[in-house]
Amino acid sequence: MEVLAVTASIIPVIQIIEEIVKLCGTYIRNVRHAHQDIERLQSKVLALQEVLTRIKSNPQLKTEQAAVKQCLKEVTFIKDKIKPEKGHAAIKRMGIRAFKWPFTSKEVDEKIKVLEGYLVIFSTALQLNIVDKVSDAEQDRLLEKLAYVGDAPFNSYACDKRHRLCLDDTRVDVLRQIMDWANGMSPQCIFWLKGMAGTGKSTIAFTVASRLQELSKHSASYFFKRGVGDLAHARMLITTVVRQLSRCSCSYQQLVLAAVKEDPGLGQWASLHEQYEKLVLEPLCKLRASPLTYDPFLIVLDALDECDEQNDLRILLRLLAKTKDTPNVRVRIFVTSRPELPIRLGFGEMPSILYQDLALHNVPRPVVDGDIEIFLRHELENIQHDFRLSASWPEDAKVSVLVEKAAGLFIFAATACRYIDESPCADPQERIEQICNSVARNELMTEELDQMYTIVLQNSIKGRYTKEERQRIAFRFRYVVGSIVLLFSPLPILELYRLLHDSHLQSQRELEDTLRPLHSVLDVPEEIHNSIQPLHLSFRDFLLDPHRCVDRHFWIDEQRTHQKLARDCICLLSSSLRRNICGLPSLGTLNAEVAHEDVDDALSPSVQYACRYWASHAQKGEMEGLDHSRIHDFLQQHFLHWLEAMSLMGKVSEAIISITNIVALKNLHTFPLLHDFICDCRRFVLAYTQVITNAPEQIYAILIFTPLDSKVRQYFRDSIPQWTEIHPQITEKWSPRLQTLECPESVTDVKFSFDGQLLMTSGLTRSTIELWDTKTGEQYSHLKDYTYTDTKESLSPDGQLVASGSTEGMLRLWDTQKGEYRFNLEGHSSSITTLGFSPNSSFIASGSQDGSIRLSDTQVGHRRWQLKGHSSEIITMTFSPDCKLIASTSFETLRIWDAQTGQLRSTLENESFSTKAIAFSPDSYLLASGLSSGVVRLFDIQMDHFTFILEGHSAGVDIVRFSPDSQQLASGSSDGTVRLWNIQTGICRSILKGLNMDFSPNSQLVALGSFSGLVRLWDIEKEDYHSILDGHANSVSALAFSPDGRLLASGSYDSTVRLWDMQMGEYRRRLEDEECFDRVDRIVFSPDGRLVASESSNRVQLWNVETGKSCFVLEGRSVAFSPDCLLVASASSGGIVRLLDLKNGECRSFQKGLSPVFSPEGQLMASVVQSHSIQLWKIQTGDSCFTLEGHSARINLLIFSPKGQLLASGSGDSTIRLWSVHTGKCNHVLETYSPHYLDILVFAPSTQLLASGSEVNGSVRLWDAHTGHCRFKLKGYAGGIRTVIFSPDSQLMASGSFHCTVQLWDTETGEHVLTIPYLSHEPMIGFHPEINLIFVDGRGHEIRSTKMTEAEIAKIGSLVPDLQVDASREWITKSSERVLWLTPERRPSAYAVCGDTMVIGSGNGYVTFLLFGRQSQLPHRVK
């Protein structure tokens, strides 16, 4: 980046402007005319002076040297122009006649326009630097966030080695045409140079990039290279180009830095569309540059056809077409490629006004031959000099033959010259004769090039060899060179040797000997760290084609070579992989915390290659037989090690695809052990994708959650953590749940694409739309529009488009493959309420609150019809399966339209009830409609009358669906039932519980979603439940079968989508009372830690901690254990307090009451009655002692003092009351003056103090329990209070807030003592009874200076449990260090810890017991 410190560069400009201002003042005083022009010019230079002075005053600011220099040149011209030509003596003698204003009004206008351009540039630079000024270090750090491919620019070392400039007097016309376009003002911002392989495109691109850099300071380039790592992909293209442009332009760089600062992931994980919008288009549009002061931005993209991802190509070409949207800055993009179909189609979609093209293969042959001859003579002249040949070498006739054989292909000429010059021991004359005298053996278009390659290869094994030696050399050639051309990513020579090393390649020297005579066709670098690769793709094509490579010594059998590479990869991995290969410090270490350098040190390039591609080679080689056993052995020993490596490399989604590829291997089903194991491996990765992606060492820890019959668990049983147990025991088999997709909010809609490859999910607020890859579970695209508030969305059946409608009436169509919007369709005057694609995806219909319906063409974005007739909001709308009809409903009517003509076909009155749901039958003959009255109507479209009126629902019908075979109709209602109707008879076959439903494609099953989070599958024929699927922690809000019926997607208000495998057959688990699936709201340990109670909506379950088995089930909630652990109390929703005797299992019922609590000595029990009164009971007799009255609002807190003499109650009337349990009288009323309910009441051990706090109000009040006075109101909390605890001597109080800090206070003075941060969801706090230490989440902290070292504090050990759940509720931590990841279905809605046992209650009703070993056995470092 060329910048100049402003203090030095601006001063001369300011000085000249000062002279101009003075001269203008002199002109104003001494000339009679042009005052207005002079004042205008003076005003503009004064404004420029002010901006430059502000920049000068801050020496840290930087601006562009080119702009400063041009500005200096311009103001110098103005000064010289207006400076009087006559001297002072003449002025004195002649007076005003010596002054004459030199500019016309038109010239002044032009100068002012130029000055305004500079003013904009410097003002923008000033604003950018002031608003978003960053240090050089931070600037470098932000730029580093933009992923960069160092070998991609034309002037990189690697690119400079691969390419060369066009020779003088070659490609003259082509280069002139390109440079004229680059320098011109044509609206065609893209130039596409296309040509067949070998026509010299890259050489031209290299030359153009070099010349454009000289032409403009703002230039960037990216040279693709197939099979060379990131150069073969477009994922880093935009960020690499942006970093190059940022070095060229200060203003542009500041805008880019601002975008990266706002979204740090923009340069790493964002889609190409988002990167292009935010890093290219938006910054360029903000540069309000003058054409006179800004050079154009020039970008060169070479060999676009060598980008491996065709989807990326389509995305990229559409993005490049948007370059026209930078009106203030000229942008020129030069692209070269072969004219392959995807690229031709991409350019075909662009209007011709956006680009011009030139086909090299259409350049007249004599012109091309002339250029090739110049090239040949230049290269042969160098050879003549190097070999000291005669001046007449080579003969003109030989050169002419070479030109003729080249047939317009520069690659032939280049290869021939490299071959002639390849070895100092070779005879150039002999080799040129060999080429000229060769005869092509085929009649293909590439015959001469093929013969050239054959000569090179045959020469590589020429020598005095026996037949056996020649065969061995040829075999080694096929083995080594075949591997090089078939590698999915090239490797350096040392890494290639490590990969290929076996009995056929016993030393690196043999590898080097094989490559030595092939420098004319292979790029064999001298540096050992650089990769080997073909010099041109045509060489690879030649070797793999048996019709072109007719010499069988060299033909590469693609399938067999892939098989060999797969074996080599497996062999290398078997000897290299091991557990914790990076030496990570703990089980919870995240990939984000591991340096890339550490990964590269642990996993060499050859090992990384083998990890990524062993399965791809196996698939390409169609491995079978003994190779299946080899794969089985490898996975049995190293599957988890391989997953760990893939996680460290950030390639988990590739691992899923690799396993899927292995499952598809030919004849794998004949090896049932391998087949079953591979399928189990796939289930394992899909089930735990999230944690495998983020925390490599958790791969081994999550084995404790893996089903007992899992092959992965069985083969790797020695890796199962020995430091913890889990109860109840894990299930024996995998459930049908394949994956859990975690979404940013509650999910309300799920839809599969027609091919089942994509799944669309949308949320409650509809702020984002996610697209997921159903094979890997990876988020395919994330669609978010900050401009509009979405109200509806829909996925097209072909999966190519997503439509979103907004409250503003805007319909936006998104391209799912590119993650960008394709069209904005306006027209509705108010919010869009419903959307629907036609079954063939050609049209989208949108309905609005304004009563209008618009039918638009999805291919061109034009409106086709506007359907008018409804007088109120459109409720719902749908196409018929044959695409001929559209049905729409409003509050008054249901209308059927002809989709071909836009004409109204039928109008059905709603009879005072609105139609909430409609559906066409698959044969398009029937239309079902559900009314708000609970009635379902079946309408025969052909006969134009209702066939059945189906009654039975007691509330409105929200959804209607036909079975795919058109035999059944399902209707779902707000009454919580789904009814199945026979459409032939109109009879209701079944009444089922459910919120929503979907039919399986074979019409045999109905999936039903429930409030409890269950998904039920109903067998229509058997009229019984086929399966019951559990796991969601909240209501199931959406269901969808994949088109092939293999998957079922269920979305829930728990913010997850679960993918279920429908091929597993019947599955029934936990078919107890549905209440067992209720969310667990509270977990309570008994005082002795032997029992634990889980509390749900109106159910208390008691569990044995040691076995994890259920002991008792009680009705009610607000569970409490007696101090002696002999009794358990609970209160039901009906207000009945029940007392369970744990010795004999007998249960007693008391009168009405809520929230029971036991006194410390266990003699009394208090409960809330009638919401604002308290009842005191004698436990032994069940007699009432006192009824305590006085609160005027609901009581929500009860607590006995430590000695049991006082009872404190908190209420919504903003008071706390202290009651004597002996007299039943209220001793004190404590006024809190808070509108919020109290959440915390805690007595100090001395009973002298009482603390109160709220989860909403960020303060704690400390009360004197004897006097009722408020001692202190302790402030300083950023959030509400979670917990309060007193020290054993009551002199200190600790409180934890929602903002992850623990505050320590002196209860005598109210003085703040200490602030301790914590990372858990809820802190565990405890005091040491003798030493001034407080423990937070297991870590000791000095309260006041004790002169103890950290080691001494650590030796004391924690007095509080150090097992916690972190703030994300995803991890169990020990002393704030991540230890165990929790699967989504086991994440806590409530949890409790007692010693080394953690009990977790989940939103789906699961209760999980994790019994950790002694704390010393918990892993601090992975062994």
PDB file of C-alpha atoms in Angstrom, residues 74-254:
ATOM      1  CA  GLU A  74      -3.638  21.029  -9.859  1.00  0.00           C
ATOM      2  CA  VAL A  75      -3.335  23.847  -7.298  1.00  0.00           C
ATOM      3  CA  THR A  76       0.121  24.736  -8.652  1.00  0.00           C
ATOM      4  CA  PHE A  77      -1.427  25.122 -12.102  1.00  0.00           C
ATOM      5  CA  ILE A  78      -4.163  27.413 -10.709  1.00  0.00           C
ATOM      6  CA  LYS A  79      -1.638  29.501  -8.794  1.00  0.00           C
ATOM      7  CA  ASP A  80       0.627  29.929 -11.820  1.00  0.00           C
ATOM      8  CA  LYS A  81      -2.373  30.775 -13.997  1.00  0.00           C
ATOM      9  CA  ILE A  82      -3.754  33.547 -11.770  1.00  0.00           C
ATOM     10  CA  LYS A  83      -0.391  34.984 -10.750  1.00  0.00           C
ATOM     11  CA  PRO A  84       0.027  38.341 -12.585  1.00  0.00           C
ATOM     12  CA  GLU A  85       2.598  38.200 -15.334  1.00  0.00           C
ATOM     13  CA  LYS A  86       3.839  41.792 -14.741  1.00  0.00           C
ATOM     14  CA  GLY A  87       6.036  42.723 -11.805  1.00  0.00           C
ATOM     15  CA  HIS A  88       5.237  44.978  -8.879  1.00  0.00           C
ATOM     16  CA  ALA A  89       6.628  48.085 -10.580  1.00  0.00           C
ATOM     17  CA  ALA A  90       4.255  47.664 -13.502  1.00  0.00           C
ATOM     18  CA  ILE A  91       1.333  47.102 -11.171  1.00  0.00           C
ATOM     19  CA  LYS A  92       2.228  50.232  -9.286  1.00  0.00           C
ATOM     20  CA  ARG A  93       2.487  52.233 -12.519  1.00  0.00           C
ATOM     21  CA  MET A  94      -0.547  50.821 -14.353  1.00  0.00           C
ATOM     22  CA  GLY A  95      -2.884  50.113 -11.389  1.00  0.00           C
ATOM     23  CA  ILE A  96      -5.855  47.826 -12.026  1.00  0.00           C
ATOM     24  CA  ARG A  97      -5.071  47.634 -15.719  1.00  0.00           C
ATOM     25  CA  ALA A  98      -2.241  45.243 -14.779  1.00  0.00           C
ATOM     26  CA  PHE A  99      -4.825  42.724 -13.468  1.00  0.00           C
ATOM     27  CA  LYS A 100      -6.870  40.544 -15.738  1.00  0.00           C
ATOM     28  CA  TRP A 101      -8.759  37.471 -14.472  1.00  0.00           C
ATOM     29  CA  PRO A 102      -7.416  34.600 -16.613  1.00  0.00           C
ATOM     30  CA  PHE A 103     -10.345  32.126 -16.387  1.00  0.00           C
ATOM     31  CA  THR A 104     -13.692  32.101 -18.139  1.00  0.00           C
ATOM     32  CA  SER A 105     -16.798  31.071 -16.174  1.00  0.00           C
ATOM     33  CA  LYS A 106     -16.773  27.691 -17.876  1.00  0.00           C
ATOM     34  CA  GLU A 107     -13.125  27.136 -16.937  1.00  0.00           C
ATOM     35  CA  VAL A 108     -13.889  28.088 -13.325  1.00  0.00           C
ATOM     36  CA  ASP A 109     -16.698  25.528 -13.287  1.00  0.00           C
ATOM     37  CA  GLU A 110     -14.282  22.862 -14.513  1.00  0.00           C
ATOM     38  CA  LYS A 111     -11.659  23.752 -11.890  1.00  0.00           C
ATOM     39  CA  ILE A 112     -14.264  23.762  -9.110  1.00  0.00           C
ATOM     40  CA  LYS A 113     -15.423  20.312 -10.206  1.00  0.00           C
ATOM     41  CA  VAL A 114     -11.843  19.037 -10.015  1.00  0.00           C
ATOM     42  CA  LEU A 115     -11.329  20.606  -6.576  1.00  0.00           C
ATOM     43  CA  GLU A 116     -14.582  19.061  -5.371  1.00  0.00           C
ATOM     44  CA  GLY A 117     -13.202  15.661  -6.353  1.00  0.00           C
ATOM     45  CA  TYR A 118     -10.148  16.212  -4.139  1.00  0.00           C
ATOM     46  CA  LEU A 119     -12.355  17.571  -1.390  1.00  0.00           C
ATOM     47  CA  VAL A 120     -14.417  14.371  -1.439  1.00  0.00           C
ATOM     48  CA  ILE A 121     -11.296  12.184  -1.369  1.00  0.00           C
ATOM     49  CA  PHE A 122      -9.668  13.988   1.554  1.00  0.00           C
ATOM     50  CA  SER A 123     -12.929  14.396   3.475  1.00  0.00           C
ATOM     51  CA  THR A 124     -13.620  10.687   3.100  1.00  0.00           C
ATOM     52  CA  ALA A 125     -10.101   9.817   4.246  1.00  0.00           C
ATOM     53  CA  LEU A 126     -10.448  12.159   7.224  1.00  0.00           C
ATOM     54  CA  GLN A 127     -13.836  10.736   8.180  1.00  0.00           C
ATOM     55  CA  LEU A 128     -12.678   7.149   7.840  1.00  0.00           C
ATOM     56  CA  ASN A 129      -9.591   7.771   9.929  1.00  0.00           C
ATOM     57  CA  ILE A 130     -11.500   9.635  12.631  1.00  0.00           C
ATOM     58  CA  VAL A 131     -14.462   7.276  12.824  1.00  0.00           C
ATOM     59  CA  ASP A 132     -12.571   4.026  12.606  1.00  0.00           C
ATOM     60  CA  LYS A 133      -8.967   4.859  13.360  1.00  0.00           C
ATOM     61  CA  VAL A 134      -6.992   1.754  14.212  1.00  0.00           C
ATOM     62  CA  SER A 135      -3.389   1.218  15.095  1.00  0.00           C
ATOM     63  CA  ASP A 136      -1.038  -0.334  12.592  1.00  0.00           C
ATOM     64  CA  ALA A 137      -0.990  -3.495  14.694  1.00  0.00           C
ATOM     65  CA  GLU A 138      -4.770  -3.714  14.788  1.00  0.00           C
ATOM     66  CA  GLN A 139      -4.928  -2.888  11.086  1.00  0.00           C
ATOM     67  CA  ASP A 140      -2.619  -5.795  10.341  1.00  0.00           C
ATOM     68  CA  ARG A 141      -4.634  -8.014  12.671  1.00  0.00           C
ATOM     69  CA  LEU A 142      -7.888  -7.152  10.900  1.00  0.00           C
ATOM     70  CA  LEU A 143      -6.348  -7.705   7.469  1.00  0.00           C
ATOM     71  CA  GLU A 144      -5.135 -11.100   8.652  1.00  0.00           C
ATOM     72  CA  LYS A 145      -8.791 -12.025   9.159  1.00  0.00           C
ATOM     73  CA  LEU A 146      -9.156 -11.959   5.376  1.00  0.00           C
ATOM     74  CA  ALA A 147      -8.176 -15.425   4.164  1.00  0.00           C
ATOM     75  CA  TYR A 148      -5.326 -15.129   1.673  1.00  0.00           C
ATOM     76  CA  VAL A 149      -3.787 -17.443  -0.922  1.00  0.00           C
ATOM     77  CA  GLY A 150      -0.197 -16.279  -1.232  1.00  0.00           C
ATOM     78  CA  ASP A 151       0.484 -18.143  -4.479  1.00  0.00           C
ATOM     79  CA  ALA A 152      -2.502 -16.659  -6.340  1.00  0.00           C
ATOM     80  CA  PRO A 153      -1.303 -13.143  -7.404  1.00  0.00           C
ATOM     81  CA  PHE A 154       0.599 -12.888 -10.679  1.00  0.00           C
ATOM     82  CA  ASN A 155       3.689 -11.468  -8.945  1.00  0.00           C
ATOM     83  CA  SER A 156       3.913 -14.229  -6.338  1.00  0.00           C
ATOM     84  CA  TYR A 157       6.940 -16.487  -6.438  1.00  0.00           C
ATOM     85  CA  ALA A 158       4.927 -19.588  -7.373  1.00  0.00           C
ATOM     86  CA  CYS A 159       2.950 -17.838 -10.092  1.00  0.00           C
ATOM     87  CA  ASP A 160       6.048 -16.199 -11.531  1.00  0.00           C
ATOM     88  CA  LYS A 161       7.620 -19.650 -11.850  1.00  0.00           C
ATOM     89  CA  ARG A 162       4.613 -21.089 -13.679  1.00  0.00           C
ATOM     90  CA  HIS A 163       4.044 -18.278 -16.160  1.00  0.00           C
ATOM     91  CA  ARG A 164       5.949 -15.861 -18.333  1.00  0.00           C
ATOM     92  CA  LEU A 165       5.317 -12.639 -20.220  1.00  0.00           C
ATOM     93  CA  CYS A 166       4.400 -12.563 -23.881  1.00  0.00           C
ATOM     94  CA  LEU A 167       7.438 -11.918 -26.007  1.00  0.00           C
ATOM     95  CA  ASP A 168       7.722  -8.605 -27.800  1.00  0.00           C
ATOM     96  CA  ASP A 169       5.839  -8.498 -31.094  1.00  0.00           C
ATOM     97  CA  THR A 170       3.614 -11.450 -30.120  1.00  0.00           C
ATOM     98  CA  ARG A 171      -0.082 -11.323 -29.355  1.00  0.00           C
ATOM     99  CA  VAL A 172      -0.007  -7.715 -30.471  1.00  0.00           C
ATOM    100  CA  ASP A 173      -3.623  -7.438 -31.625  1.00  0.00           C
ATOM    101  CA  VAL A 174      -5.014  -9.386 -28.682  1.00  0.00           C
ATOM    102  CA  LEU A 175      -3.105  -7.327 -26.112  1.00  0.00           C
ATOM    103  CA  ARG A 176      -4.024  -4.069 -27.847  1.00  0.00           C
ATOM    104  CA  GLN A 177      -7.709  -4.969 -27.752  1.00  0.00           C
ATOM    105  CA  ILE A 178      -7.512  -5.863 -24.048  1.00  0.00           C
ATOM    106  CA  MET A 179      -5.581  -2.717 -23.068  1.00  0.00           C
ATOM    107  CA  ASP A 180      -7.932  -0.490 -25.051  1.00  0.00           C
ATOM    108  CA  TRP A 181     -10.809  -1.981 -23.090  1.00  0.00           C
ATOM    109  CA  ALA A 182      -8.973  -1.502 -19.782  1.00  0.00           C
ATOM    110  CA  ASN A 183      -8.132   2.129 -20.517  1.00  0.00           C
ATOM    111  CA  GLY A 184     -11.459   3.004 -22.079  1.00  0.00           C
ATOM    112  CA  MET A 185     -14.788   4.133 -20.629  1.00  0.00           C
ATOM    113  CA  SER A 186     -16.813   1.242 -22.032  1.00  0.00           C
ATOM    114  CA  PRO A 187     -19.720   0.070 -19.834  1.00  0.00           C
ATOM    115  CA  GLN A 188     -18.527  -3.494 -20.451  1.00  0.00           C
ATOM    116  CA  CYS A 189     -16.747  -4.038 -17.131  1.00  0.00           C
ATOM    117  CA  ILE A 190     -15.762  -7.670 -17.859  1.00  0.00           C
ATOM    118  CA  PHE A 191     -13.491  -9.009 -20.600  1.00  0.00           C
ATOM    119  CA  TRP A 192     -13.628 -12.768 -21.161  1.00  0.00           C
ATOM    120  CA  LEU A 193     -10.679 -14.255 -23.054  1.00  0.00           C
ATOM    121  CA  LYS A 194     -11.590 -17.819 -23.953  1.00  0.00           C
ATOM    122  CA  GLY A 195      -9.629 -20.474 -25.753  1.00  0.00           C
ATOM    123  CA  MET A 196      -8.943 -24.192 -25.985  1.00  0.00           C
ATOM    124  CA  ALA A 197      -6.254 -25.872 -23.885  1.00  0.00           C
ATOM    125  CA  GLY A 198      -2.749 -24.813 -24.830  1.00  0.00           C
ATOM    126  CA  THR A 199      -3.668 -21.634 -26.725  1.00  0.00           C
ATOM    127  CA  GLY A 200      -1.655 -19.387 -24.367  1.00  0.00           C
ATOM    128  CA  LYS A 201      -4.396 -17.822 -22.227  1.00  0.00           C
ATOM    129  CA  SER A 202      -2.378 -17.793 -19.006  1.00  0.00           C
ATOM    130  CA  THR A 203       0.617 -16.173 -20.667  1.00  0.00           C
ATOM    131  CA  ILE A 204      -1.628 -13.408 -21.963  1.00  0.00           C
ATOM    132  CA  ALA A 205      -3.237 -13.066 -18.507  1.00  0.00           C
ATOM    133  CA  PHE A 206       0.192 -12.833 -16.885  1.00  0.00           C
ATOM    134  CA  THR A 207       1.191 -10.129 -19.350  1.00  0.00           C
ATOM    135  CA  VAL A 208      -2.072  -8.236 -18.887  1.00  0.00           C
ATOM    136  CA  ALA A 209      -1.726  -8.373 -15.080  1.00  0.00           C
ATOM    137  CA  SER A 210       1.775  -6.952 -15.344  1.00  0.00           C
ATOM    138  CA  ARG A 211       0.715  -4.132 -17.670  1.00  0.00           C
ATOM    139  CA  LEU A 212      -2.388  -3.308 -15.648  1.00  0.00           C
ATOM    140  CA  GLN A 213      -0.303  -2.950 -12.526  1.00  0.00           C
ATOM    141  CA  GLU A 214       1.798  -0.384 -14.360  1.00  0.00           C
ATOM    142  CA  LEU A 215      -1.344   1.294 -15.652  1.00  0.00           C
ATOM    143  CA  SER A 216      -3.161   1.499 -12.310  1.00  0.00           C
ATOM    144  CA  LYS A 217      -2.129   1.486  -8.694  1.00  0.00           C
ATOM    145  CA  HIS A 218      -5.365  -0.354  -7.899  1.00  0.00           C
ATOM    146  CA  SER A 219      -4.881  -3.836  -9.313  1.00  0.00           C
ATOM    147  CA  ALA A 220      -5.218  -7.415  -8.120  1.00  0.00           C
ATOM    148  CA  SER A 221      -4.958 -10.864  -9.673  1.00  0.00           C
ATOM    149  CA  TYR A 222      -5.817 -14.491  -8.946  1.00  0.00           C
ATOM    150  CA  PHE A 223      -4.394 -17.332 -11.032  1.00  0.00           C
ATOM    151  CA  PHE A 224      -6.312 -20.605 -10.562  1.00  0.00           C
ATOM    152  CA  LYS A 225      -4.524 -23.949 -10.760  1.00  0.00           C
ATOM    153  CA  ARG A 226      -6.429 -27.240 -10.734  1.00  0.00           C
ATOM    154  CA  GLY A 227      -5.344 -29.704  -8.069  1.00  0.00           C
ATOM    155  CA  VAL A 228      -3.194 -27.176  -6.197  1.00  0.00           C
ATOM    156  CA  GLY A 229      -4.882 -26.732  -2.837  1.00  0.00           C
ATOM    157  CA  ASP A 230      -6.635 -23.403  -2.456  1.00  0.00           C
ATOM    158  CA  LEU A 231      -5.717 -22.365  -6.007  1.00  0.00           C
ATOM    159  CA  ALA A 232      -8.270 -24.925  -7.204  1.00  0.00           C
ATOM    160  CA  HIS A 233     -11.105 -23.302  -5.267  1.00  0.00           C
ATOM    161  CA  ALA A 234     -12.850 -19.953  -5.210  1.00  0.00           C
ATOM    162  CA  ARG A 235     -13.529 -19.851  -1.471  1.00  0.00           C
ATOM    163  CA  MET A 236     -10.582 -17.491  -0.827  1.00  0.00           C
ATOM    164  CA  LEU A 237     -10.690 -15.667  -4.154  1.00  0.00           C
ATOM    165  CA  ILE A 238     -12.592 -12.582  -3.009  1.00  0.00           C
ATOM    166  CA  THR A 239     -10.648 -12.101   0.216  1.00  0.00           C
ATOM    167  CA  THR A 240      -7.328 -12.569  -1.611  1.00  0.00           C
ATOM    168  CA  VAL A 241      -8.306  -9.935  -4.198  1.00  0.00           C
ATOM    169  CA  VAL A 242      -9.585  -7.580  -1.490  1.00  0.00           C
ATOM    170  CA  ARG A 243      -6.316  -7.785   0.435  1.00  0.00           C
ATOM    171  CA  GLN A 244      -4.379  -6.895  -2.705  1.00  0.00           C
ATOM    172  CA  LEU A 245      -6.643  -3.910  -3.425  1.00  0.00           C
ATOM    173  CA  SER A 246      -6.423  -2.817   0.209  1.00  0.00           C
ATOM    174  CA  ARG A 247      -2.669  -2.444  -0.137  1.00  0.00           C
ATOM    175  CA  CYS A 248      -3.247  -0.103  -3.056  1.00  0.00           C
ATOM    176  CA  SER A 249      -5.874   2.238  -1.638  1.00  0.00           C
ATOM    177  CA  CYS A 250      -5.953   3.759   1.831  1.00  0.00           C
ATOM    178  CA  SER A 251      -9.594   4.815   1.613  1.00  0.00           C
ATOM    179  CA  TYR A 252     -10.731   1.466   0.295  1.00  0.00           C
ATOM    180  CA  GLN A 253      -8.708  -0.297   2.981  1.00  0.00           C
ATOM    181  CA  GLN A 254     -10.373   1.693   5.768  1.00  0.00           C
TER     182      GLN A 254
END
